[in-house]
mmCIF file of C-alpha atoms in Angstrom:
data_model
loop_
_atom_site.group_PDB
_atom_site.id
_atom_site.type_symbol
_atom_site.label_atom_id
_atom_site.label_comp_id
_atom_site.label_asym_id
_atom_site.label_seq_id
_atom_site.Cartn_x
_atom_site.Cartn_y
_atom_site.Cartn_z
ATOM 1 C CA UNK K 1 -0.062 0.096 0.123
ATOM 2 C CA UNK K 2 2.901 2.583 0.844
ATOM 3 C CA UNK K 3 5.563 2.010 -1.748
ATOM 4 C CA UNK K 4 8.263 4.308 0.151
ATOM 5 C CA UNK K 5 10.660 1.365 -0.760
ATOM 6 C CA UNK K 6 10.351 -0.439 -4.056
ATOM 7 C CA UNK K 7 9.232 -4.145 -3.468
ATOM 8 C CA UNK K 8 12.258 -5.584 -5.185
ATOM 9 C CA UNK K 9 14.760 -3.738 -3.015
ATOM 10 C CA UNK K 10 15.352 -6.608 -0.433
ATOM 11 C CA UNK K 11 12.454 -5.791 1.843
ATOM 12 C CA UNK K 12 9.660 -8.084 2.379
ATOM 13 C CA UNK K 13 7.095 -5.465 2.163
ATOM 14 C CA UNK K 14 6.408 -1.847 0.976
ATOM 15 C CA UNK K 15 4.548 -1.082 4.254
ATOM 16 C CA UNK K 16 6.279 2.322 5.670
ATOM 17 C CA UNK K 17 4.627 4.585 7.911
ATOM 18 C CA UNK K 18 4.834 8.454 8.922
ATOM 19 C CA UNK K 19 6.887 8.494 11.964
ATOM 20 C CA UNK K 20 5.127 10.058 15.383
ATOM 21 C CA UNK K 21 7.407 13.066 15.377
ATOM 22 C CA UNK K 22 5.550 14.599 12.302
ATOM 23 C CA UNK K 23 2.203 14.526 14.203
ATOM 24 C CA UNK K 24 3.818 15.902 17.257
ATOM 25 C CA UNK K 25 5.171 18.787 15.245
ATOM 26 C CA UNK K 26 2.023 19.523 13.642
ATOM 27 C CA UNK K 27 0.071 19.315 16.766
ATOM 28 C CA UNK K 28 -3.186 18.676 15.218
ATOM 29 C CA UNK K 29 -5.787 16.158 15.124
ATOM 30 C CA UNK K 30 -7.156 14.761 11.878
ATOM 31 C CA UNK K 31 -10.641 13.668 11.172
ATOM 32 C CA UNK K 32 -9.937 11.191 8.344
ATOM 33 C CA UNK K 33 -7.099 9.198 7.196
ATOM 34 C CA UNK K 34 -8.375 7.351 4.068
ATOM 35 C CA UNK K 35 -5.167 5.157 3.344
ATOM 36 C CA UNK K 36 -4.652 3.727 6.620
ATOM 37 C CA UNK K 37 -3.076 0.146 6.880
ATOM 38 C CA UNK K 38 -5.470 -2.657 7.655
ATOM 39 C CA UNK K 39 -3.232 -4.615 10.011
ATOM 40 C CA UNK K 40 -1.029 -1.910 11.644
ATOM 41 C CA UNK K 41 -1.801 0.789 14.037
ATOM 42 C CA UNK K 42 0.020 3.989 13.174
ATOM 43 C CA UNK K 43 0.798 7.114 14.751
ATOM 44 C CA UNK K 44 -1.924 9.282 12.900
ATOM 45 C CA UNK K 45 -4.141 11.120 15.124
ATOM 46 C CA UNK K 46 -7.212 10.383 13.189
ATOM 47 C CA UNK K 47 -10.900 9.917 14.390
ATOM 48 C CA UNK K 48 -11.704 7.637 11.501
ATOM 49 C CA UNK K 49 -9.569 5.558 9.261
ATOM 50 C CA UNK K 50 -10.315 3.748 5.898
ATOM 51 C CA UNK K 51 -8.312 0.752 4.600
ATOM 52 C CA UNK K 52 -7.778 -0.667 1.560
ATOM 53 C CA UNK K 53 -11.070 -2.820 2.424
ATOM 54 C CA UNK K 54 -12.995 0.124 2.844
ATOM 55 C CA UNK K 55 -11.639 1.901 -0.734
ATOM 56 C CA UNK K 56 -10.932 5.561 0.985
ATOM 57 C CA UNK K 57 -10.468 6.951 -2.478
ATOM 58 C CA UNK K 58 -14.074 6.414 -3.402
ATOM 59 C CA UNK K 59 -15.628 6.719 0.024
ATOM 60 C CA UNK K 60 -16.842 10.373 1.178
ATOM 61 C CA UNK K 61 -14.197 12.487 2.834
ATOM 62 C CA UNK K 62 -15.095 14.877 5.778
ATOM 63 C CA UNK K 63 -13.189 17.160 7.865
ATOM 64 C CA UNK K 64 -9.447 17.629 8.166
ATOM 65 C CA UNK K 65 -7.750 14.798 6.252
ATOM 66 C CA UNK K 66 -4.252 13.298 6.867
ATOM 67 C CA UNK K 67 -3.083 11.605 3.611
ATOM 68 C CA UNK K 68 0.135 9.308 3.217
ATOM 69 C CA UNK K 69 -1.374 7.650 0.012
ATOM 70 C CA UNK K 70 -0.204 4.539 -1.626
ATOM 71 C CA UNK K 71 2.854 5.387 -4.012
ATOM 72 C CA UNK K 72 3.024 4.491 -7.432
ATOM 73 C CA UNK K 73 0.641 5.055 -10.514
ATOM 74 C CA UNK K 74 -2.231 5.756 -8.412
ATOM 75 C CA UNK K 75 -0.854 8.775 -6.522
ATOM 76 C CA UNK K 76 -2.458 11.254 -8.737
ATOM 77 C CA UNK K 77 -5.960 10.044 -8.191
ATOM 78 C CA UNK K 78 -5.165 10.291 -4.319
ATOM 79 C CA UNK K 79 -3.724 13.736 -4.613
ATOM 80 C CA UNK K 80 -6.513 15.144 -6.908
ATOM 81 C CA UNK K 81 -9.120 13.980 -4.555
ATOM 82 C CA UNK K 82 -7.187 15.962 -1.825
ATOM 83 C CA UNK K 83 -7.055 19.141 -3.657
ATOM 84 C CA UNK K 84 -10.792 18.756 -4.364
ATOM 85 C CA UNK K 85 -11.420 18.134 -0.634
ATOM 86 C CA UNK K 86 -9.082 21.276 0.183
ATOM 87 C CA UNK K 87 -8.659 20.471 3.845
ATOM 88 C CA UNK K 88 -5.783 18.348 4.949
ATOM 89 C CA UNK K 89 -2.232 17.594 4.781
ATOM 90 C CA UNK K 90 -0.722 15.262 2.150
ATOM 91 C CA UNK K 91 2.786 13.739 2.565
ATOM 92 C CA UNK K 92 4.344 12.352 -0.670
ATOM 93 C CA UNK K 93 7.472 12.063 -2.760
ATOM 94 C CA UNK K 94 8.687 15.170 -4.093
ATOM 95 C CA UNK K 95 8.151 14.467 -7.727
ATOM 96 C CA UNK K 96 7.906 17.918 -9.151
ATOM 97 C CA UNK K 97 8.029 16.499 -12.592
ATOM 98 C CA UNK K 98 4.698 14.669 -12.043
ATOM 99 C CA UNK K 99 1.552 16.265 -13.330
ATOM 100 C CA UNK K 100 -0.040 15.761 -9.976
ATOM 101 C CA UNK K 101 2.766 17.433 -8.069
ATOM 102 C CA UNK K 102 2.502 20.510 -10.507
ATOM 103 C CA UNK K 103 -1.247 20.624 -9.824
ATOM 104 C CA UNK K 104 -0.570 20.680 -5.822
ATOM 105 C CA UNK K 105 2.181 23.360 -6.371
ATOM 106 C CA UNK K 106 -0.645 25.300 -7.831
ATOM 107 C CA UNK K 107 -3.491 24.517 -5.422
ATOM 108 C CA UNK K 108 -2.038 24.185 -1.772
ATOM 109 C CA UNK K 109 -2.230 26.695 0.809
ATOM 110 C CA UNK K 110 1.346 26.032 2.057
ATOM 111 C CA UNK K 111 4.051 23.279 1.256
ATOM 112 C CA UNK K 112 7.112 21.976 3.169
ATOM 113 C CA UNK K 113 10.100 20.623 1.027
ATOM 114 C CA UNK K 114 11.775 18.280 3.759
ATOM 115 C CA UNK K 115 15.474 18.622 4.267
ATOM 116 C CA UNK K 116 17.350 15.138 3.760
ATOM 117 C CA UNK K 117 15.196 11.950 3.826
ATOM 118 C CA UNK K 118 12.601 10.667 6.532
ATOM 119 C CA UNK K 119 13.152 7.433 8.403
ATOM 120 C CA UNK K 120 9.709 6.019 8.224
ATOM 121 C CA UNK K 121 8.387 3.280 10.402
ATOM 122 C CA UNK K 122 8.654 -0.386 9.104
ATOM 123 C CA UNK K 123 5.350 -2.405 8.817
ATOM 124 C CA UNK K 124 5.343 -5.883 10.384
ATOM 125 C CA UNK K 125 7.129 -7.692 7.751
ATOM 126 C CA UNK K 126 9.984 -5.088 7.633
ATOM 127 C CA UNK K 127 9.945 -4.758 11.601
ATOM 128 C CA UNK K 128 13.746 -5.055 12.109
ATOM 129 C CA UNK K 129 14.740 -3.203 9.071
ATOM 130 C CA UNK K 130 15.378 0.803 8.916
ATOM 131 C CA UNK K 131 14.692 2.721 5.772
ATOM 132 C CA UNK K 132 14.641 6.452 4.553
ATOM 133 C CA UNK K 133 12.232 7.288 2.027
ATOM 134 C CA UNK K 134 13.371 6.449 -1.534
ATOM 135 C CA UNK K 135 13.039 10.034 -2.679
ATOM 136 C CA UNK K 136 12.906 13.424 -0.909
ATOM 137 C CA UNK K 137 9.507 14.391 0.685
ATOM 138 C CA UNK K 138 7.058 17.178 0.265
ATOM 139 C CA UNK K 139 4.199 17.971 2.637
ATOM 140 C CA UNK K 140 1.269 19.956 1.164
ATOM 141 C CA UNK K 141 -1.353 21.703 3.354
ATOM 142 C CA UNK K 142 -4.868 22.678 2.128
ATOM 143 C CA UNK K 143 -6.711 25.104 4.363
ATOM 144 C CA UNK K 144 -5.370 27.667 6.614
ATOM 145 C CA UNK K 145 -5.403 25.850 9.738
ATOM 146 C CA UNK K 146 -3.516 23.095 8.090
ATOM 147 C CA UNK K 147 -0.965 25.662 6.696
ATOM 148 C CA UNK K 148 -0.610 27.132 10.245
ATOM 149 C CA UNK K 149 0.200 23.500 11.462
ATOM 150 C CA UNK K 150 2.702 22.890 8.520
ATOM 151 C CA UNK K 151 4.602 25.824 9.268
ATOM 152 C CA UNK K 152 5.579 24.268 12.751
ATOM 153 C CA UNK K 153 7.738 22.104 10.807
ATOM 154 C CA UNK K 154 9.827 24.546 9.013
ATOM 155 C CA UNK K 155 12.803 23.827 10.832
ATOM 156 C CA UNK K 156 12.903 20.585 8.752
ATOM 157 C CA UNK K 157 13.041 21.937 5.471
ATOM 158 C CA UNK K 158 11.804 24.860 3.253
ATOM 159 C CA UNK K 159 8.417 26.103 3.976
ATOM 160 C CA UNK K 160 6.578 27.830 1.063
ATOM 161 C CA UNK K 161 3.119 29.586 1.204
ATOM 162 C CA UNK K 162 1.134 28.812 -2.029
ATOM 163 C CA UNK K 163 -0.331 31.666 -4.139
ATOM 164 C CA UNK K 164 -3.745 30.998 -2.719
ATOM 165 C CA UNK K 165 -2.614 30.490 1.021
ATOM 166 C CA UNK K 166 -1.206 32.102 4.048
ATOM 167 C CA UNK K 167 -0.097 30.370 7.206
ATOM 168 C CA UNK K 168 -2.776 30.935 9.785
#
């Protein structure tokens, strides 16, 4: 579901999760995590979580959304859904050449390009391994509250206020 590492890279699984410190620094709760793992309790402080069995992409999204989508060819669908929803934070690879990333750059109220690579939390099958993401990371904030929360992480990278936004 979360391909932060390629399946043929020697790891048993592509399951890697957002570390707790990111949520601690953001300091907000989310109403929904639409791309949550079905067999692993993550650190995402969300009231509701959809797994692959719930098909979070096609379900109704309400409130503030945390999105660490499945990476790969479907990333664009998830990101476009977040753009349309307009309230939340998305964590994705910094793929500035991808059409979905260009759309985010234009639509987000704020963004943070992380310095270095994030050490993601390994899933069950990779429990004894450590991995940094396979590429740089960017977080996109939609909505003023989320932009304000994202600004709390600016010491970890380059924080940019989007054309449509201002950090609250």
